[in-house]
CSV table of C-alpha atoms in Angstrom, one decimal:
chain,number,residue,atom,x,y,z
A,1,MET,CA,-1.5,12.8,15.8
A,2,THR,CA,2.0,11.5,14.8
A,3,GLU,CA,3.0,12.4,11.2
A,4,PRO,CA,3.8,9.4,9.0
A,5,LEU,CA,7.4,8.7,8.0
A,6,VAL,CA,6.4,6.8,4.8
A,7,SER,CA,3.6,7.0,2.4
A,8,VAL,CA,2.9,3.8,0.5
A,9,VAL,CA,1.4,4.4,-2.9
A,10,VAL,CA,-0.2,1.7,-5.0
A,11,ALA,CA,-1.8,2.0,-8.4
A,12,THR,CA,-4.4,-0.8,-9.0
A,13,ARG,CA,-6.6,-2.0,-11.8
A,14,ASP,CA,-8.9,-5.0,-11.6
A,15,ARG,CA,-6.8,-7.2,-9.3
A,16,PRO,CA,-9.1,-7.3,-6.2
A,17,ARG,CA,-7.8,-10.6,-4.9
A,18,SER,CA,-4.1,-9.8,-5.0
A,19,LEU,CA,-4.8,-6.2,-3.9
A,20,GLY,CA,-6.5,-7.6,-0.7
A,21,ARG,CA,-3.4,-9.8,-0.1
A,22,LEU,CA,-1.2,-6.7,-0.5
A,23,LEU,CA,-3.2,-4.7,2.0
A,24,ARG,CA,-3.0,-7.5,4.5
A,25,SER,CA,0.8,-7.6,4.2
A,26,LEU,CA,0.9,-3.9,4.8
A,27,ALA,CA,-1.1,-4.3,7.9
A,28,GLY,CA,1.6,-6.7,9.1
A,29,GLN,CA,4.5,-4.4,8.7
A,30,THR,CA,7.0,-4.2,11.6
A,31,LEU,CA,7.0,-0.4,11.2
A,32,GLY,CA,4.3,1.0,13.6
A,33,PRO,CA,0.9,1.6,11.9
A,34,ASP,CA,1.1,5.3,13.0
A,35,ARG,CA,4.4,5.7,11.1
A,36,PHE,CA,3.1,5.1,7.6
A,37,GLU,CA,0.0,5.6,5.5
A,38,VAL,CA,-1.4,3.7,2.5
A,39,ILE,CA,-2.8,5.4,-0.5
A,40,VAL,CA,-4.3,3.2,-3.3
A,41,VAL,CA,-5.4,4.7,-6.6
A,42,ASP,CA,-8.1,2.7,-8.3
A,43,ASP,CA,-7.4,3.4,-12.0
A,44,GLY,CA,-10.9,2.7,-13.5
A,45,SER,CA,-11.4,-0.8,-12.0
A,46,SER,CA,-14.7,-2.8,-11.8
A,47,PRO,CA,-16.7,-2.6,-8.5
A,48,GLU,CA,-14.9,-5.6,-6.9
A,49,THR,CA,-11.9,-3.4,-6.3
A,50,ALA,CA,-13.9,-0.7,-4.6
A,51,ALA,CA,-15.3,-3.4,-2.2
A,52,VAL,CA,-11.8,-4.5,-1.2
A,53,LEU,CA,-10.8,-0.9,-0.5
A,54,ALA,CA,-13.9,-0.1,1.4
A,55,ALA,CA,-13.2,-3.1,3.8
A,56,ASP,CA,-9.8,-1.7,4.7
A,57,VAL,CA,-10.3,1.3,7.0
A,58,ARG,CA,-6.6,2.3,7.1
A,59,THR,CA,-6.3,2.8,3.4
A,60,ALA,CA,-7.0,6.1,1.7
A,61,ALA,CA,-8.6,5.2,-1.6
A,62,VAL,CA,-8.8,7.5,-4.7
A,63,ARG,CA,-10.6,6.5,-7.8
A,64,HIS,CA,-10.1,7.4,-11.5
A,65,PRO,CA,-13.4,7.0,-13.3
A,66,ARG,CA,-11.6,5.7,-16.3
A,67,ALA,CA,-8.1,4.2,-16.7
A,68,LEU,CA,-5.4,6.8,-17.2
A,69,GLY,CA,-2.5,4.5,-16.9
A,70,PRO,CA,0.0,3.7,-14.1
A,71,ALA,CA,2.0,6.9,-14.4
A,72,ALA,CA,-1.1,9.1,-13.9
A,73,ALA,CA,-2.4,6.8,-11.1
A,74,ARG,CA,0.9,7.0,-9.2
A,75,ASN,CA,1.1,10.7,-9.6
A,76,THR,CA,-2.4,11.0,-8.1
A,77,GLY,CA,-1.2,8.9,-5.2
A,78,TRP,CA,2.1,10.6,-4.3
A,79,ARG,CA,0.6,14.1,-4.6
A,80,ARG,CA,-1.8,13.1,-1.8
A,81,ALA,CA,1.1,11.7,0.3
A,82,GLY,CA,1.8,13.3,3.6
A,83,ALA,CA,5.2,11.7,4.4
A,84,PRO,CA,8.6,12.8,3.3
A,85,LEU,CA,9.3,9.3,1.8
A,86,VAL,CA,7.1,7.7,-0.8
A,87,ALA,CA,7.3,3.9,-1.2
A,88,PHE,CA,5.8,2.4,-4.3
A,89,THR,CA,4.8,-1.2,-4.8
A,90,ASP,CA,2.3,-2.9,-7.1
A,91,ASP,CA,-1.1,-4.6,-6.6
A,92,ASP,CA,0.4,-8.0,-7.5
A,93,CYS,CA,3.1,-7.8,-4.8
A,94,THR,CA,3.3,-9.0,-1.2
A,95,PRO,CA,5.9,-7.0,0.9
A,96,HIS,CA,7.7,-8.9,3.7
A,97,PRO,CA,7.0,-7.6,7.2
A,98,GLY,CA,10.3,-5.6,7.5
A,99,TRP,CA,9.9,-4.0,4.0
A,100,LEU,CA,9.0,-0.5,5.1
A,101,GLU,CA,11.5,-0.5,8.0
A,102,ALA,CA,14.3,-1.5,5.6
A,103,LEU,CA,13.4,1.2,3.0
A,104,LEU,CA,13.2,3.8,5.7
A,105,ALA,CA,16.6,2.8,7.2
A,106,ALA,CA,18.3,3.0,3.8
A,107,SER,CA,16.7,6.4,3.1
A,108,THR,CA,17.8,7.7,6.5
A,109,ALA,CA,21.4,6.5,5.8
A,110,HIS,CA,21.4,8.0,2.3
A,111,PRO,CA,19.4,11.2,2.5
A,112,GLY,CA,17.9,12.2,-0.9
A,113,ALA,CA,18.6,8.9,-2.6
A,114,VAL,CA,16.3,6.7,-4.5
A,115,VAL,CA,16.0,3.4,-2.6
A,116,GLN,CA,15.3,0.1,-4.5
A,117,GLY,CA,14.5,-3.1,-2.8
A,118,ILE,CA,14.6,-6.8,-3.8
A,119,THR,CA,11.8,-8.5,-5.7
A,120,ARG,CA,11.4,-12.2,-6.0
A,121,PRO,CA,8.8,-14.5,-7.5
A,122,ASP,CA,6.3,-15.5,-4.8
A,123,PRO,CA,7.6,-18.8,-3.4
A,124,ALA,CA,4.1,-20.0,-2.8
A,125,GLU,CA,3.4,-19.7,-6.6
A,126,LEU,CA,6.5,-21.1,-8.1
A,127,ASP,CA,4.6,-24.1,-9.4
A,128,ARG,CA,2.8,-21.7,-11.7
A,129,ARG,CA,6.0,-20.5,-13.3
A,130,GLY,CA,6.2,-21.7,-16.9
A,131,LEU,CA,6.2,-20.8,-20.5
A,132,LEU,CA,3.0,-18.8,-20.3
A,133,SER,CA,3.5,-16.9,-17.0
A,134,HIS,CA,4.8,-13.6,-15.9
A,135,THR,CA,6.6,-12.5,-12.8
A,136,VAL,CA,9.5,-10.2,-11.8
A,137,SER,CA,12.9,-11.0,-10.2
A,138,ILE,CA,15.2,-8.2,-9.1
A,139,GLU,CA,18.3,-9.0,-7.0
A,140,GLY,CA,20.4,-6.0,-7.7
A,141,LEU,CA,20.3,-2.2,-8.2
A,142,GLY,CA,18.8,-1.0,-11.5
A,143,PRO,CA,19.0,-0.4,-14.3
A,144,GLN,CA,15.2,-0.5,-14.8
A,145,TYR,CA,14.2,0.6,-11.3
A,146,GLN,CA,10.7,-0.9,-11.3
A,147,THR,CA,8.0,0.5,-9.1
A,148,CYS,CA,7.2,-2.9,-7.6
A,149,ASN,CA,9.7,-2.0,-4.9
A,150,ILE,CA,11.2,1.4,-4.8
A,151,ALA,CA,11.1,4.6,-2.6
A,152,TYR,CA,11.6,8.3,-3.5
A,153,PRO,CA,11.8,11.4,-1.4
A,154,ARG,CA,8.6,13.2,-1.9
A,155,SER,CA,10.5,16.4,-2.5
A,156,LEU,CA,12.3,14.7,-5.4
A,157,LEU,CA,9.1,13.6,-7.0
A,158,ALA,CA,7.9,17.2,-6.8
A,159,ASP,CA,11.1,18.5,-8.3
A,160,LEU,CA,10.9,16.0,-11.2
A,161,GLY,CA,7.1,16.5,-11.8
A,162,GLY,CA,6.5,12.8,-11.0
A,163,PHE,CA,5.9,10.2,-13.6
A,164,ASP,CA,5.6,11.2,-17.2
A,165,GLU,CA,2.0,10.7,-18.1
A,166,ARG,CA,2.7,10.5,-21.8
A,167,PHE,CA,3.3,6.8,-20.9
A,168,GLY,CA,-0.4,6.1,-21.1
A,169,PRO,CA,-2.6,3.0,-20.4
A,170,GLY,CA,-1.0,-0.2,-21.6
A,171,SER,CA,2.5,1.3,-22.0
A,172,ALA,CA,5.7,0.5,-20.1
A,173,GLY,CA,8.8,2.3,-19.0
A,174,GLU,CA,7.4,5.2,-17.0
A,175,ASP,CA,9.1,3.9,-13.8
A,176,THR,CA,12.5,3.5,-15.6
A,177,ASP,CA,12.2,7.0,-17.1
A,178,LEU,CA,11.5,8.6,-13.7
A,179,ALA,CA,14.6,6.9,-12.1
A,180,TRP,CA,16.9,8.0,-14.8
A,181,ARG,CA,15.7,11.5,-14.6
A,182,ALA,CA,16.5,11.4,-10.9
A,183,ILE,CA,20.0,10.1,-11.6
A,184,GLU,CA,20.6,12.8,-14.3
A,185,SER,CA,19.5,15.4,-11.7
A,186,GLY,CA,22.4,14.2,-9.5
A,187,ARG,CA,20.6,11.9,-7.1
A,188,SER,CA,22.1,8.6,-6.1
A,189,THR,CA,20.4,5.2,-6.1
A,190,VAL,CA,21.0,2.6,-3.3
A,191,LEU,CA,19.9,-1.0,-2.7
A,192,ALA,CA,18.1,-2.0,0.4
A,193,SER,CA,18.7,-5.7,0.4
A,194,GLU,CA,16.4,-6.3,3.4
A,195,ALA,CA,13.4,-4.6,1.7
A,196,VAL,CA,11.9,-7.6,0.0
A,197,VAL,CA,8.6,-8.1,-1.8
A,198,ASP,CA,7.2,-11.2,-3.4
A,199,HIS,CA,5.8,-10.8,-6.9
A,200,ALA,CA,2.9,-12.9,-8.0
A,201,VAL,CA,3.4,-15.5,-10.7
A,202,GLU,CA,0.7,-14.7,-13.2
A,203,SER,CA,-0.6,-17.1,-15.8
A,204,THR,CA,-0.8,-15.1,-19.0
A,205,GLY,CA,-2.0,-17.6,-21.6
A,206,VAL,CA,-0.9,-17.4,-25.2
A,207,ILE,CA,-2.6,-14.1,-26.0
A,208,GLY,CA,-1.5,-12.5,-22.8
A,209,SER,CA,2.1,-13.5,-23.4
A,210,LEU,CA,2.0,-12.0,-26.9
A,211,ARG,CA,0.5,-8.8,-25.5
A,212,LEU,CA,3.3,-8.5,-23.0
A,213,ALA,CA,5.8,-8.8,-25.9
A,214,VAL,CA,4.4,-6.0,-28.0
A,215,ARG,CA,4.0,-3.5,-25.1
A,216,TRP,CA,7.8,-2.9,-24.9
A,217,GLY,CA,7.7,-0.8,-28.0
A,218,THR,CA,6.6,2.2,-25.9
A,219,ALA,CA,9.5,1.7,-23.4
A,220,VAL,CA,12.1,2.3,-26.2
A,221,ARG,CA,11.5,6.0,-25.6
A,222,VAL,CA,13.5,5.8,-22.4
A,223,LEU,CA,16.6,4.9,-24.3
A,224,GLY,CA,16.3,7.9,-26.6
A,225,GLU,CA,15.8,10.3,-23.7
A,226,HIS,CA,18.3,8.7,-21.4
A,227,PRO,CA,21.3,7.4,-23.3
A,228,ALA,CA,23.0,6.1,-20.1
A,229,ALA,CA,20.1,3.7,-19.7
A,230,ARG,CA,21.5,1.7,-22.6
A,231,VAL,CA,23.5,-0.3,-20.0
A,232,MET,CA,20.4,-2.5,-19.8
A,233,LEU,CA,20.8,-3.6,-23.5
A,234,HIS,CA,22.5,-6.8,-24.6
A,235,ARG,CA,25.8,-5.8,-26.3
A,236,GLY,CA,24.7,-2.2,-26.2
A,237,LEU,CA,22.2,-2.6,-29.0
A,238,PHE,CA,19.8,-5.4,-28.5
A,239,TRP,CA,16.8,-5.4,-26.2
A,240,ASN,CA,17.8,-8.8,-24.8
A,241,VAL,CA,19.8,-11.8,-25.8
A,242,TRP,CA,16.8,-13.3,-27.6
A,243,HIS,CA,16.6,-10.3,-29.9
A,244,TYR,CA,20.3,-10.7,-30.6
A,245,LEU,CA,19.8,-14.3,-31.6
A,246,MET,CA,16.7,-13.5,-33.7
A,247,TRP,CA,18.4,-10.7,-35.7
A,248,ARG,CA,21.6,-12.8,-36.1
A,249,SER,CA,19.5,-15.6,-37.6
A,250,LEU,CA,17.7,-13.3,-39.9
A,251,LEU,CA,21.0,-11.8,-41.1
A,252,ALA,CA,22.4,-15.3,-41.6
A,253,LEU,CA,19.8,-15.8,-44.3
A,254,LEU,CA,22.0,-13.6,-46.5
A,255,ALA,CA,25.0,-15.8,-45.9
A,256,PRO,CA,26.1,-19.1,-47.5
A,257,ALA,CA,23.9,-22.1,-46.8
A,258,TRP,CA,26.6,-23.7,-44.5
A,259,LEU,CA,26.7,-20.6,-42.3
A,260,GLN,CA,22.9,-20.4,-42.2
A,261,ARG,CA,22.7,-23.9,-40.9
A,262,ILE,CA,25.2,-23.2,-38.1
A,263,VAL,CA,23.6,-20.0,-36.9
A,264,VAL,CA,20.0,-21.2,-37.1
A,265,THR,CA,20.9,-24.5,-35.4
A,266,ARG,CA,22.5,-22.7,-32.5
A,267,HIS,CA,19.5,-20.4,-32.2
A,268,LEU,CA,17.1,-23.3,-32.1
A,269,ALA,CA,19.2,-25.1,-29.5
A,270,GLN,CA,19.1,-22.0,-27.3
A,271,LEU,CA,15.3,-21.8,-27.7
A,272,ARG,CA,14.9,-25.5,-26.8
A,273,ARG,CA,17.0,-24.9,-23.6
A,274,ARG,CA,14.9,-21.8,-22.8
A,275,ALA,CA,11.7,-23.8,-23.2
A,276,ALA,CA,13.1,-26.6,-21.0
A,277,GLU,CA,13.9,-24.1,-18.3
A,278,ARG,CA,10.3,-23.1,-18.3
A,279,GLY,CA,9.0,-26.6,-18.1
A,280,ALA,CA,8.1,-27.0,-21.8
A,281,GLY,CA,9.4,-29.2,-24.6
A,282,SER,CA,10.7,-28.6,-28.1
A,283,ALA,CA,7.1,-28.2,-29.3
A,284,ALA,CA,7.2,-24.7,-27.6
A,285,VAL,CA,10.0,-23.4,-29.9
A,286,PRO,CA,7.6,-22.1,-32.6
A,287,PHE,CA,5.7,-20.2,-30.0
A,288,LEU,CA,8.9,-18.7,-28.7
A,289,LEU,CA,10.0,-17.7,-32.2
A,290,VAL,CA,6.6,-15.9,-32.8
A,291,ARG,CA,6.8,-14.2,-29.5
A,292,ASP,CA,10.4,-13.0,-30.0
A,293,ALA,CA,9.5,-11.9,-33.6
A,294,LEU,CA,6.6,-9.8,-32.3
A,295,GLU,CA,8.7,-8.3,-29.6
A,296,CYS,CA,11.5,-7.5,-32.1
A,297,ALA,CA,9.0,-5.8,-34.4
A,298,ALA,CA,7.6,-3.8,-31.5
A,299,VAL,CA,11.0,-2.6,-30.3
A,300,ALA,CA,12.1,-1.8,-33.9
A,301,GLY,CA,8.9,0.2,-34.4
A,302,GLY,CA,9.5,2.1,-31.2
A,303,ALA,CA,13.1,2.7,-32.3
A,304,VAL,CA,11.9,4.3,-35.5
A,305,ARG,CA,9.3,6.3,-33.7
A,306,HIS,CA,11.6,7.6,-31.1
A,307,ARG,CA,14.7,7.8,-33.3
A,308,VAL,CA,16.9,5.7,-31.2
A,309,TRP,CA,19.2,2.8,-32.3
A,310,VAL,CA,18.0,-0.4,-30.6
A,311,LEU,CA,16.9,-3.7,-32.0
């Protein structure tokens, strides 16, 4: 039997429909089916997920009886991998047919490197994109190195001990942490621009959007342990430009009234523009303010917890 060249590892939890779509896209890869294997780790899902996996005879399925988090699920997956290259994607992604061939070609051209691909919002779901939706868009290399589209040499994963499982269920940043540990160990990172996956556009609702905002507090730890990762910050200090504008407006409350008006007016204008870009009107500005305030508080709390200067 031919040994696989690539092991595809997917951590899944309660997304049976999109998981089925992912598995169908993997069955349509241009890389021969005998050259790769698929390992899906069911991280404590409901029975619908098991039914999807049982229907796909090519997929090796592993189940965690209870959710341990994406770091633990991915570790379970890659440790069962039999190929020298491990490609990660997520259960809400759809790889293009040439995805694995492109990752493999880049890895062959750059032995030992971490290979990142391109991720774009699913073009079939762009009409869902709005104020209360979530997707991922990655057109360049790093600095977050998300596992929706990335490949590691299996030997490197073993050397690093895999993902840090202290990032438990509901947390974020375990993929960024792994990549920066690889970089600090001397490994290079390369972009495979032909390795493309489409990321689902998920409707989150108000509560889901707010939950996404507060989960970033756990990811702050990455910046404390990997100072070079601060390149992802806005102006080297702020989580993103919206945090910068929020803290600037709060600081302006200590300034004279005329300066307060200028700063706050500019902030609100930017929020209105942001709402318009997501198909919403000015009535969405209060929601954006609440969301940004919760995210600022979560990041500031994480900064205190992990003793790192970020706002």
